Short mmCIF file of N, CA and C in Angstrom, two decimals:
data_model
loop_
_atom_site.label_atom_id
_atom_site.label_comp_id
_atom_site.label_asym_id
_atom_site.label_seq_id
_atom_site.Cartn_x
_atom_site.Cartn_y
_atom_site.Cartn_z
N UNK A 1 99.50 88.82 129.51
CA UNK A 1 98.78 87.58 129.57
C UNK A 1 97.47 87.81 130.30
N UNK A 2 96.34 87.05 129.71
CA UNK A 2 95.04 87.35 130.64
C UNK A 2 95.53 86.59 130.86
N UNK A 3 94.85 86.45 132.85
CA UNK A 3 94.30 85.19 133.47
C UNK A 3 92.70 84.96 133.28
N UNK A 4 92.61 83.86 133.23
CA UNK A 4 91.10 83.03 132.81
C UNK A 4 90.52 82.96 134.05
N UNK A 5 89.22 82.87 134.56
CA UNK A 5 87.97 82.85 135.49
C UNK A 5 88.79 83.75 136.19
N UNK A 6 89.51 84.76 136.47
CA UNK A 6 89.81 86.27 137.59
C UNK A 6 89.16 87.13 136.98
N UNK A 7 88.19 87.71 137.02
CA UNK A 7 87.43 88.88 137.24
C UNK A 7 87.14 89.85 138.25
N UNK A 8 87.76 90.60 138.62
CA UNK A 8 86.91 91.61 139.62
C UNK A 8 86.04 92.45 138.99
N UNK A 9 85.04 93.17 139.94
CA UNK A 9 84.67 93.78 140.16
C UNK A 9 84.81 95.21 140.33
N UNK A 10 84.88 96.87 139.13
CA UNK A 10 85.40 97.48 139.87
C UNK A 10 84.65 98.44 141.11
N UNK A 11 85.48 98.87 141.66
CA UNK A 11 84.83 99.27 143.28
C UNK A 11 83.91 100.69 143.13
N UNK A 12 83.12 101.26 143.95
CA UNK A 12 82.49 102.56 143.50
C UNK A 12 83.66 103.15 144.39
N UNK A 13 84.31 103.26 145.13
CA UNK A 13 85.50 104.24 145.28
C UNK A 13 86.82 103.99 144.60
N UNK A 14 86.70 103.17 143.80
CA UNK A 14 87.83 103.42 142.92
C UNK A 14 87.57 104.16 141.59
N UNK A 15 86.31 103.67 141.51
CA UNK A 15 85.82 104.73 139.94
C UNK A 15 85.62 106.25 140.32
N UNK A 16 85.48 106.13 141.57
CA UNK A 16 85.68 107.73 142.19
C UNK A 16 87.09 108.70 142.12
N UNK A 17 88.03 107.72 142.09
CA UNK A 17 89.33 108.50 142.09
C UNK A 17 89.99 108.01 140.60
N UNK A 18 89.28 107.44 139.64
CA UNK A 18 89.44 107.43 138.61
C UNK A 18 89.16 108.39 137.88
N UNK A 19 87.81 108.72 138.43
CA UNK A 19 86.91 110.12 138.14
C UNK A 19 88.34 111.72 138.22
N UNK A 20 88.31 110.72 139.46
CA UNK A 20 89.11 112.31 140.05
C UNK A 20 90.35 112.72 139.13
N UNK A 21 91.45 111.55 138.44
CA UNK A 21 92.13 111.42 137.47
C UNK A 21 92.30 111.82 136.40
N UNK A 22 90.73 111.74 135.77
CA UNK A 22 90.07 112.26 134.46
C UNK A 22 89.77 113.65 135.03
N UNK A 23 89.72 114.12 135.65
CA UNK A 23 89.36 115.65 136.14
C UNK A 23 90.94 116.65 136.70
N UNK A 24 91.59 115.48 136.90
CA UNK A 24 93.05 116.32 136.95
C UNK A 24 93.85 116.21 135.71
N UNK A 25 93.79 115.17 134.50
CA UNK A 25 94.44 115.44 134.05
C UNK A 25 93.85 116.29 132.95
N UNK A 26 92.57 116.60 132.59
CA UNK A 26 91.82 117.38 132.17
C UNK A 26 92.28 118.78 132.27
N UNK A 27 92.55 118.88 133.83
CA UNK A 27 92.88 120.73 134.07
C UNK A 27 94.35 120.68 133.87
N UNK A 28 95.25 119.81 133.71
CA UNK A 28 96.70 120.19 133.84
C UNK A 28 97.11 120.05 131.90
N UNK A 29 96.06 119.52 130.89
CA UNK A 29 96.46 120.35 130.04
C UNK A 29 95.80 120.88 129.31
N UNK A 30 95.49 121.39 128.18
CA UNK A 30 94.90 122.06 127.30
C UNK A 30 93.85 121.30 126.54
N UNK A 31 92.75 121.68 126.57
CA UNK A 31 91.85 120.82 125.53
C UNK A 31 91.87 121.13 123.91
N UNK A 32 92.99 121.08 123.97
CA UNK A 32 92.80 120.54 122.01
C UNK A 32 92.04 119.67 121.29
N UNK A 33 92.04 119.31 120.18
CA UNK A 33 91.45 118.27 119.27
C UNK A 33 92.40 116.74 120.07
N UNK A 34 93.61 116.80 119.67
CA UNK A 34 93.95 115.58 120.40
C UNK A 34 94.35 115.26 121.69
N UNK A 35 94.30 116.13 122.76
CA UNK A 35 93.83 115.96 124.36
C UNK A 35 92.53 115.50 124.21
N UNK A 36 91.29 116.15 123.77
CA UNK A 36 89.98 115.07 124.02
C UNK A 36 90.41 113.74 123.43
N UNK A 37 90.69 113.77 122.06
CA UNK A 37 90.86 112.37 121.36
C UNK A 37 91.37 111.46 122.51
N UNK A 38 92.47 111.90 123.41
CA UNK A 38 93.15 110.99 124.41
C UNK A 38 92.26 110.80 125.50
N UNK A 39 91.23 111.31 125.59
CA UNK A 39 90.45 111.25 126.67
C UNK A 39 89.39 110.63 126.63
N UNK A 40 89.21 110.80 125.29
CA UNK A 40 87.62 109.42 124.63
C UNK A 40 88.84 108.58 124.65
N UNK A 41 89.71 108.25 124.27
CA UNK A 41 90.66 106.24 123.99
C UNK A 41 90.26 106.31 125.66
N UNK A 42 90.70 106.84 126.72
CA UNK A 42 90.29 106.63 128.47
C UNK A 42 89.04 105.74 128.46
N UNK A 43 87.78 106.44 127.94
CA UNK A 43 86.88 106.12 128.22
C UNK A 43 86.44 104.91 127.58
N UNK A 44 86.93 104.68 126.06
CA UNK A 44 86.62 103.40 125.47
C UNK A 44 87.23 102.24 126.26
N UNK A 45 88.42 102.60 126.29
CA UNK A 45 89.41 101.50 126.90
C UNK A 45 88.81 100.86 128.11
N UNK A 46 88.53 102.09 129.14
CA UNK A 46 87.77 100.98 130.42
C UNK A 46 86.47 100.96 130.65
N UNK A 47 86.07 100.94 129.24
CA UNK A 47 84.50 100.57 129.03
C UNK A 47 84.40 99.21 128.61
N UNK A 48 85.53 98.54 127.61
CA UNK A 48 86.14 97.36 127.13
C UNK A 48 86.30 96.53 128.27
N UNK A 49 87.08 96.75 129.65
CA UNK A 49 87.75 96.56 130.56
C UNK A 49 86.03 96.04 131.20
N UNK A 50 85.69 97.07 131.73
CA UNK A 50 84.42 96.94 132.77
C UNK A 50 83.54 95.89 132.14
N UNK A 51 83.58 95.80 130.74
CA UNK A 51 82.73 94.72 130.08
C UNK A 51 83.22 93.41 130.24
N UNK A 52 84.62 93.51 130.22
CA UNK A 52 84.67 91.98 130.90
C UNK A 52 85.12 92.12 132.14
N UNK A 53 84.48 92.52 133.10
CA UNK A 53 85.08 92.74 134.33
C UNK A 53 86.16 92.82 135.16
N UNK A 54 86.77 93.53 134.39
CA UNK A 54 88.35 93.90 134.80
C UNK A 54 88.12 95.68 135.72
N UNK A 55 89.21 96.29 136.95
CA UNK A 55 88.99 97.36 137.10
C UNK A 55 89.43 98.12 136.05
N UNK A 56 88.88 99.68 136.24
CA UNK A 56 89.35 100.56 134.79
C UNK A 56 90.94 100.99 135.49
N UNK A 57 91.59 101.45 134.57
CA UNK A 57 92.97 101.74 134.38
C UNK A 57 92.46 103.31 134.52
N UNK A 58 93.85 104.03 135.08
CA UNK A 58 93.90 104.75 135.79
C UNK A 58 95.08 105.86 134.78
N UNK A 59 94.50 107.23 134.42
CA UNK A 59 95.37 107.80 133.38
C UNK A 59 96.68 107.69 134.22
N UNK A 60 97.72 108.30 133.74
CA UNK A 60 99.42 108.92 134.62
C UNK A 60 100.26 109.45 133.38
N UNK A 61 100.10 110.56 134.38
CA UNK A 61 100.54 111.95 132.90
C UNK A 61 101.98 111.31 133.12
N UNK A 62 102.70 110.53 133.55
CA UNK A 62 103.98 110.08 132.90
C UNK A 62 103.95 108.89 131.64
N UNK A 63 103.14 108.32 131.84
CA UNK A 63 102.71 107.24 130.38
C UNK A 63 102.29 108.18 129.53
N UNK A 64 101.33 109.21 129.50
CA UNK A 64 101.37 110.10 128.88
C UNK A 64 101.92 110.78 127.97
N UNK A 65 103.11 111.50 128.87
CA UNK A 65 104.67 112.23 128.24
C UNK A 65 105.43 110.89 127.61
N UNK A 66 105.22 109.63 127.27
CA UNK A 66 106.28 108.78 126.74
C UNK A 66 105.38 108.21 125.65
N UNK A 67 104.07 108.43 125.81
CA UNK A 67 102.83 108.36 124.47
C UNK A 67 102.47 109.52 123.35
N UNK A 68 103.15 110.40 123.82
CA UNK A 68 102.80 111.27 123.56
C UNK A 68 104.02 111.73 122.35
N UNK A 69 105.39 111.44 123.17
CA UNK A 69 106.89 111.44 122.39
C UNK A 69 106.33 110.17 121.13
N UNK A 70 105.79 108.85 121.59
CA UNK A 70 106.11 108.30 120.38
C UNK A 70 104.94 108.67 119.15
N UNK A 71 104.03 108.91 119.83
CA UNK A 71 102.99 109.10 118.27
C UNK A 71 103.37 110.42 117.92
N UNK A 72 104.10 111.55 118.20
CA UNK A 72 104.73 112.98 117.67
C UNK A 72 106.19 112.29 116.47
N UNK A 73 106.87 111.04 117.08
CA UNK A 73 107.57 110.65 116.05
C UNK A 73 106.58 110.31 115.00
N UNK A 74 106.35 109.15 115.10
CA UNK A 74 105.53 108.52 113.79
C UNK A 74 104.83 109.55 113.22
N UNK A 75 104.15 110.37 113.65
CA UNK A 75 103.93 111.53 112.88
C UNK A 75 104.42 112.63 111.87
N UNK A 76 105.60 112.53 112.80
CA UNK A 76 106.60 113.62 112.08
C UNK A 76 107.31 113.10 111.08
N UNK A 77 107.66 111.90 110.90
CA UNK A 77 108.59 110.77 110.05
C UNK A 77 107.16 109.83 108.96
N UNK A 78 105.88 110.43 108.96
CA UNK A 78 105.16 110.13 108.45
C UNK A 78 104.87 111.42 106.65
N UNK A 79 105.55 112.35 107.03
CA UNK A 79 106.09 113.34 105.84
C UNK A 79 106.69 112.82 104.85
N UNK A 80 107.00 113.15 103.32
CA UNK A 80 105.72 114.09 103.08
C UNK A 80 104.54 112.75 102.67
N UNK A 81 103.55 113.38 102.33
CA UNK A 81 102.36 112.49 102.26
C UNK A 81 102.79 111.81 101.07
N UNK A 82 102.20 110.62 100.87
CA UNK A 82 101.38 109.46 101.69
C UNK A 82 102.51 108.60 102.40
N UNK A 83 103.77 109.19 102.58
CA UNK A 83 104.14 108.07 103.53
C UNK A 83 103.82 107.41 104.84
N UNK A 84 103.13 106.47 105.36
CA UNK A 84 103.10 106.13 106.51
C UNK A 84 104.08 105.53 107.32
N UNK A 85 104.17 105.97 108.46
CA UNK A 85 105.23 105.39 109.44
C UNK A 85 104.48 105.22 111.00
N UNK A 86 104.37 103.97 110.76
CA UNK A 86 103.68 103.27 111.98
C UNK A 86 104.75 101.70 112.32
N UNK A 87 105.18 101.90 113.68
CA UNK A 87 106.01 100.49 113.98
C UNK A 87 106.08 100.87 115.21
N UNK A 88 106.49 99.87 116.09
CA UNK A 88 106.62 99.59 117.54
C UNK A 88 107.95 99.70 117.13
N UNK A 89 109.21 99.27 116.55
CA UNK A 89 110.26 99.37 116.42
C UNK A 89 110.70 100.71 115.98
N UNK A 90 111.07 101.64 116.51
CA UNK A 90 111.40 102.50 115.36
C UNK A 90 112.97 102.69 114.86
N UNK A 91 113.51 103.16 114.00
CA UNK A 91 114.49 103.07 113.35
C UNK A 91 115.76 103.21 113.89
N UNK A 92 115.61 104.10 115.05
CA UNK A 92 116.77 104.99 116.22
C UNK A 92 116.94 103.76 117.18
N UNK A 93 115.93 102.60 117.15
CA UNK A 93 115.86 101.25 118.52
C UNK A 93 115.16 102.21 119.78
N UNK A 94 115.47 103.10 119.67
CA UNK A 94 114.22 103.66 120.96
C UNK A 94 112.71 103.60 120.96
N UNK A 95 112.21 102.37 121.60
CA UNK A 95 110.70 102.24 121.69
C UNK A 95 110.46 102.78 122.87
N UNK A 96 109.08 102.42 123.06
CA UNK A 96 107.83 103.01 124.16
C UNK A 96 109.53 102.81 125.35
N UNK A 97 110.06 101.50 125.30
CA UNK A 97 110.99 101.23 126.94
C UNK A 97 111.93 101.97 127.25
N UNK A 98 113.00 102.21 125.94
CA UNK A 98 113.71 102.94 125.87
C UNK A 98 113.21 104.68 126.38
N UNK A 99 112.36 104.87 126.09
CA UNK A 99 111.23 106.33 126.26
C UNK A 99 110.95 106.46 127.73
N UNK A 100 110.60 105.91 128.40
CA UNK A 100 110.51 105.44 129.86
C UNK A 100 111.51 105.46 130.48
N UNK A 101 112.99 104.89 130.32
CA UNK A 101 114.36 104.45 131.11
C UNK A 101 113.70 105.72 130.81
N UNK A 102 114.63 106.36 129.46
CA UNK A 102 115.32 107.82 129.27
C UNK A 102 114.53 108.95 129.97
N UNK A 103 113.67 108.78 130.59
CA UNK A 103 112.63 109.70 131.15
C UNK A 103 112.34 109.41 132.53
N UNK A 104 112.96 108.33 133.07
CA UNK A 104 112.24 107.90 134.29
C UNK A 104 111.31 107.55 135.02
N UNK A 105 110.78 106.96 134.09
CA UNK A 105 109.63 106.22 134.04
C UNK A 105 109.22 104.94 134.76
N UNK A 106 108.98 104.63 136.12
CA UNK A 106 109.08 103.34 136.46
C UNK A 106 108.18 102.66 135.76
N UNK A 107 108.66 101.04 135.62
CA UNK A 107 107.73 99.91 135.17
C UNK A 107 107.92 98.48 135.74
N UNK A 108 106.92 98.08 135.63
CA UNK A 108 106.92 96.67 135.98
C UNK A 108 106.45 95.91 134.77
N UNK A 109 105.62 95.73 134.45
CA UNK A 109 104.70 95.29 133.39
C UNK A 109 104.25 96.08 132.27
N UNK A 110 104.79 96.09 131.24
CA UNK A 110 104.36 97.51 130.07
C UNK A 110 103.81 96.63 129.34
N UNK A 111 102.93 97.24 128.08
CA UNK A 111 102.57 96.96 126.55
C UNK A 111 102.32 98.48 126.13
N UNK A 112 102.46 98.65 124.45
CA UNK A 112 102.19 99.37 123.52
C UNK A 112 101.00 99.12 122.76
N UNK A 113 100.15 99.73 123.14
CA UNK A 113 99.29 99.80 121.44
C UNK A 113 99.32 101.22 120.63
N UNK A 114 99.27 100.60 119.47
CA UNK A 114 99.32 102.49 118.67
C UNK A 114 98.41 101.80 117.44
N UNK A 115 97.87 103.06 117.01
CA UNK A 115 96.93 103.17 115.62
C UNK A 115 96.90 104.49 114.99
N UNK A 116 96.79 104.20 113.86
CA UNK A 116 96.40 105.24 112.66
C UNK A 116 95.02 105.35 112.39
N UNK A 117 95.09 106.34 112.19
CA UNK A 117 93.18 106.51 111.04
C UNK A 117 93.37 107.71 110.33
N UNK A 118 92.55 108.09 109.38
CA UNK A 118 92.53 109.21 108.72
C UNK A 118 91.26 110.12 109.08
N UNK A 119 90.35 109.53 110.33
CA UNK A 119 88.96 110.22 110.53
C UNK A 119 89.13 111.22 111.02
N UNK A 120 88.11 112.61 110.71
CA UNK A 120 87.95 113.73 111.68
C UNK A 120 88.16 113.64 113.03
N UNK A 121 88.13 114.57 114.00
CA UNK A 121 88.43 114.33 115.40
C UNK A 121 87.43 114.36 116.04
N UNK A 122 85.81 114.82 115.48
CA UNK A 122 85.14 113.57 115.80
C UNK A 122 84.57 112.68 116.15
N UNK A 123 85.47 111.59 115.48
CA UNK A 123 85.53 110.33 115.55
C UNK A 123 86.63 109.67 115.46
N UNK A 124 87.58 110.44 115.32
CA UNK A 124 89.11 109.38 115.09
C UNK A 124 89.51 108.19 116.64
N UNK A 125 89.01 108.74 117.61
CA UNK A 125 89.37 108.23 119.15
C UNK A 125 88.55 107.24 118.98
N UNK A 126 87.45 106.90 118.88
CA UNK A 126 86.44 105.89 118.71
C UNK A 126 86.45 104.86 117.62
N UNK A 127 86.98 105.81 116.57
CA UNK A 127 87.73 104.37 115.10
C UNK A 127 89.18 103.85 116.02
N UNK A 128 89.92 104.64 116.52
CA UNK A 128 91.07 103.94 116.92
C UNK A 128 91.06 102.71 118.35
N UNK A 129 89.75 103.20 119.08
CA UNK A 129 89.56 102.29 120.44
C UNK A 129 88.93 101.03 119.32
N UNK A 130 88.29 101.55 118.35
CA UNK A 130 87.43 99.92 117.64
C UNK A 130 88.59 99.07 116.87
N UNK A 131 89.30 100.11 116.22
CA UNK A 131 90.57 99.40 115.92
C UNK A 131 90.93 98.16 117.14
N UNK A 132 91.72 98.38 118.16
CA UNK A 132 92.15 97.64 119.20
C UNK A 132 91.42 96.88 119.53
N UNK A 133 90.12 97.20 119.77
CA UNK A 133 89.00 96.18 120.11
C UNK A 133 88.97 95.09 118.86
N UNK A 134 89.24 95.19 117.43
CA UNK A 134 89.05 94.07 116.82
C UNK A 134 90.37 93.69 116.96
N UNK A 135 91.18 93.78 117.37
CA UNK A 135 92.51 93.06 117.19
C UNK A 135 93.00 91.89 118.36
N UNK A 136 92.78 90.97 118.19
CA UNK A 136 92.94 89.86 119.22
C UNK A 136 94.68 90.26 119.77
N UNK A 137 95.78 90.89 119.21
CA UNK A 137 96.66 91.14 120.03
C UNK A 137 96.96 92.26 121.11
N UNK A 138 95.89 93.17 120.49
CA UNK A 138 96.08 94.46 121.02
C UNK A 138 94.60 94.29 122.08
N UNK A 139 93.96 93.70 121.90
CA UNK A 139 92.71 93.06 123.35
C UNK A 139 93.70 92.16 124.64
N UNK A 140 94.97 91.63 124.23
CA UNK A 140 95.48 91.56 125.59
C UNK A 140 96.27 92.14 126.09
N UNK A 141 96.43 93.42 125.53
CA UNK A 141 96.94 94.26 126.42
C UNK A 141 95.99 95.07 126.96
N UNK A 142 95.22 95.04 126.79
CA UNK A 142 93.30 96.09 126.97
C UNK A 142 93.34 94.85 128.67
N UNK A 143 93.06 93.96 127.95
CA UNK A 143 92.81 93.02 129.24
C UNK A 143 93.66 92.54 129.94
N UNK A 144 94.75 92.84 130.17
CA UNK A 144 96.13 91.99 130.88
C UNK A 144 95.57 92.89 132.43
N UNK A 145 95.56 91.98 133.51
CA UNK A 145 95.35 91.81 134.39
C UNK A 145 96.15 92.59 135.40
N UNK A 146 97.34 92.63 135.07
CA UNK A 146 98.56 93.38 135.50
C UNK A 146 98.54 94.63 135.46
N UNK A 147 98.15 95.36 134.43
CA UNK A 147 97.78 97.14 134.47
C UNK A 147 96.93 97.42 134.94
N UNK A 148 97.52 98.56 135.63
CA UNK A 148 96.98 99.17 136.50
C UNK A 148 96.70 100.82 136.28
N UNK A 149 97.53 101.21 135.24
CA UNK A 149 97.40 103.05 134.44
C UNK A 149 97.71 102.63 132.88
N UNK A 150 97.74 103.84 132.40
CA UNK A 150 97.81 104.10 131.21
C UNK A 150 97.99 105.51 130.53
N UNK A 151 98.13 105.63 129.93
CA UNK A 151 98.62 107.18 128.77
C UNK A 151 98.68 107.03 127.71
N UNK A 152 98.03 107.67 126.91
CA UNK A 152 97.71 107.91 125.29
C UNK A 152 98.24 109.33 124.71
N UNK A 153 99.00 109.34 123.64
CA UNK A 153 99.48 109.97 123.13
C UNK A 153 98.65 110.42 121.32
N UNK A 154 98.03 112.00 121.03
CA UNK A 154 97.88 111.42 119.77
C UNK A 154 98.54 112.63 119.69
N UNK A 155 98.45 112.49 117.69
CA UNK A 155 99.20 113.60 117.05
C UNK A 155 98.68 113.48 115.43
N UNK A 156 98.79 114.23 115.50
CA UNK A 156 98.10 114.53 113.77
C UNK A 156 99.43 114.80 112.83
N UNK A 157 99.88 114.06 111.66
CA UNK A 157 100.73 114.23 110.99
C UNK A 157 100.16 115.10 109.67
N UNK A 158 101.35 115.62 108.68
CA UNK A 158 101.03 116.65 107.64
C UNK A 158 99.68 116.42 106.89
N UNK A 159 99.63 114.98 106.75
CA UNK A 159 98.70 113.81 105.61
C UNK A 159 97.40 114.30 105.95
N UNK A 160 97.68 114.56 107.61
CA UNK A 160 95.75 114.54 108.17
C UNK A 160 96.17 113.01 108.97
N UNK A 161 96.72 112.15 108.77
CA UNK A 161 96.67 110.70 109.57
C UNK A 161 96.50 111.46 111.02
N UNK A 162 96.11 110.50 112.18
CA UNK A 162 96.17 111.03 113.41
C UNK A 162 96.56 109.78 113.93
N UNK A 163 97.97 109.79 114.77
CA UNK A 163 98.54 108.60 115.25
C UNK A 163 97.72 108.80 116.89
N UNK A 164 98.00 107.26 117.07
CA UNK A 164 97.45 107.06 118.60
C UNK A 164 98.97 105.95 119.32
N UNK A 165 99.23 106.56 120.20
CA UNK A 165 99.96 105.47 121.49
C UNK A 165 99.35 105.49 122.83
N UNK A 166 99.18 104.02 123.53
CA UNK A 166 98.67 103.96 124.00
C UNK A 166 99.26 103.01 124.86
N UNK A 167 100.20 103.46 126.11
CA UNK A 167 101.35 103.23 126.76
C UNK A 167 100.23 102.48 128.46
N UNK A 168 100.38 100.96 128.67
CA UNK A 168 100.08 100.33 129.57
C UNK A 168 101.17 100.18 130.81
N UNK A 169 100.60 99.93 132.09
CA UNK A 169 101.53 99.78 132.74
C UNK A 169 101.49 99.40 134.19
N UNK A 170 101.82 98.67 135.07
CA UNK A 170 101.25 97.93 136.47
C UNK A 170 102.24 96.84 136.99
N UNK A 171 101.38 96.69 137.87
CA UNK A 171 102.23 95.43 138.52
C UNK A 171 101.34 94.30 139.60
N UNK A 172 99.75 94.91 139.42
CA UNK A 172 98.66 94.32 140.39
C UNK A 172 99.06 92.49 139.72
N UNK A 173 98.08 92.01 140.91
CA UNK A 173 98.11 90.28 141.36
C UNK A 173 97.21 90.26 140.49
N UNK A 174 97.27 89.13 139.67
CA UNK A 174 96.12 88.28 138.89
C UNK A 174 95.57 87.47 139.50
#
């Protein structure tokens, strides 16, 4: 849920250890095609955020590892081509929550967003942040007041599709 007229401000020492975030989780894994891709959705996402004056969200390589499990499904269950398999539900009942218990994942406040595209890498991170940005359901979880981190998961299936999850999560005062 947004709250209406709450805006902050974010702080120059918090974008400092946001900084610092994007620079650790940078060195702890490998820069592939879809590690950057996950690292431009970072930057779109709390560029969205800062535009309406919300603070930026904060990566956590554990939203990560449970973003990461679900767009490697939809990917893999996206074989052989052209089948697509994109759902928040998936077939087994284990979503993003279930992924979290089973992993240990604390939460207070979650949402899911995930997207497909078929673009090079690119540009696929930047079609998939514009994706969310036009979607009035997937903008309140961008803006819900309550998150406080986040983790993006992509994965490239056989087709060329490149799935995105994009695992929210907090418990801050509105």
């Amino acid at each position: 849920m947004i709250a209406v007229g709450v805006l902050r401000r974010p702080r120059a020492g918090l974008m400092s250890i946001v900084a610092l975030g994007f620079a650790a989780l940078v060195l702890l894994t490998a820069c592939t095609p879809s590690v950057n891709a996950e690292m431009e959705t970072y930057t779109g996402i709390n560029a969205i955020r800062a535009s309406q004056g919300l603070p930026p969200l904060t990566p956590d390589a554990d939203l990560v590892k449970v973003a990461r499990i679900r767009s490697a499904y939809m990917a893999a269950n996206s074989s052989p081509p052209p089948n697509i398999y994109f759902t928040h539900f998936p077939p087994d009942g284990c979503n993003y929550l279930c992924i979290m218990d089973n992993n240990g994942v604390p939460h207070a406040y979650v949402g899911e967003n995930i997207a497909w595209n078929g673009w090079d890498w690119a540009q696929t991170a930047d079609v998939a942040v514009q994706m969310w940005h036009n979607s009035p359901s997937h903008m309140l979880n961008i803006l819900d007041c309550h998150y406080q981190h986040f983790g993006t998961g992509v994965a490239k299936a056989a087709d060329g599709n490149v799935y995105y999850t994009m695992i929210f999560e907090g418990n801050a005062s509105c």
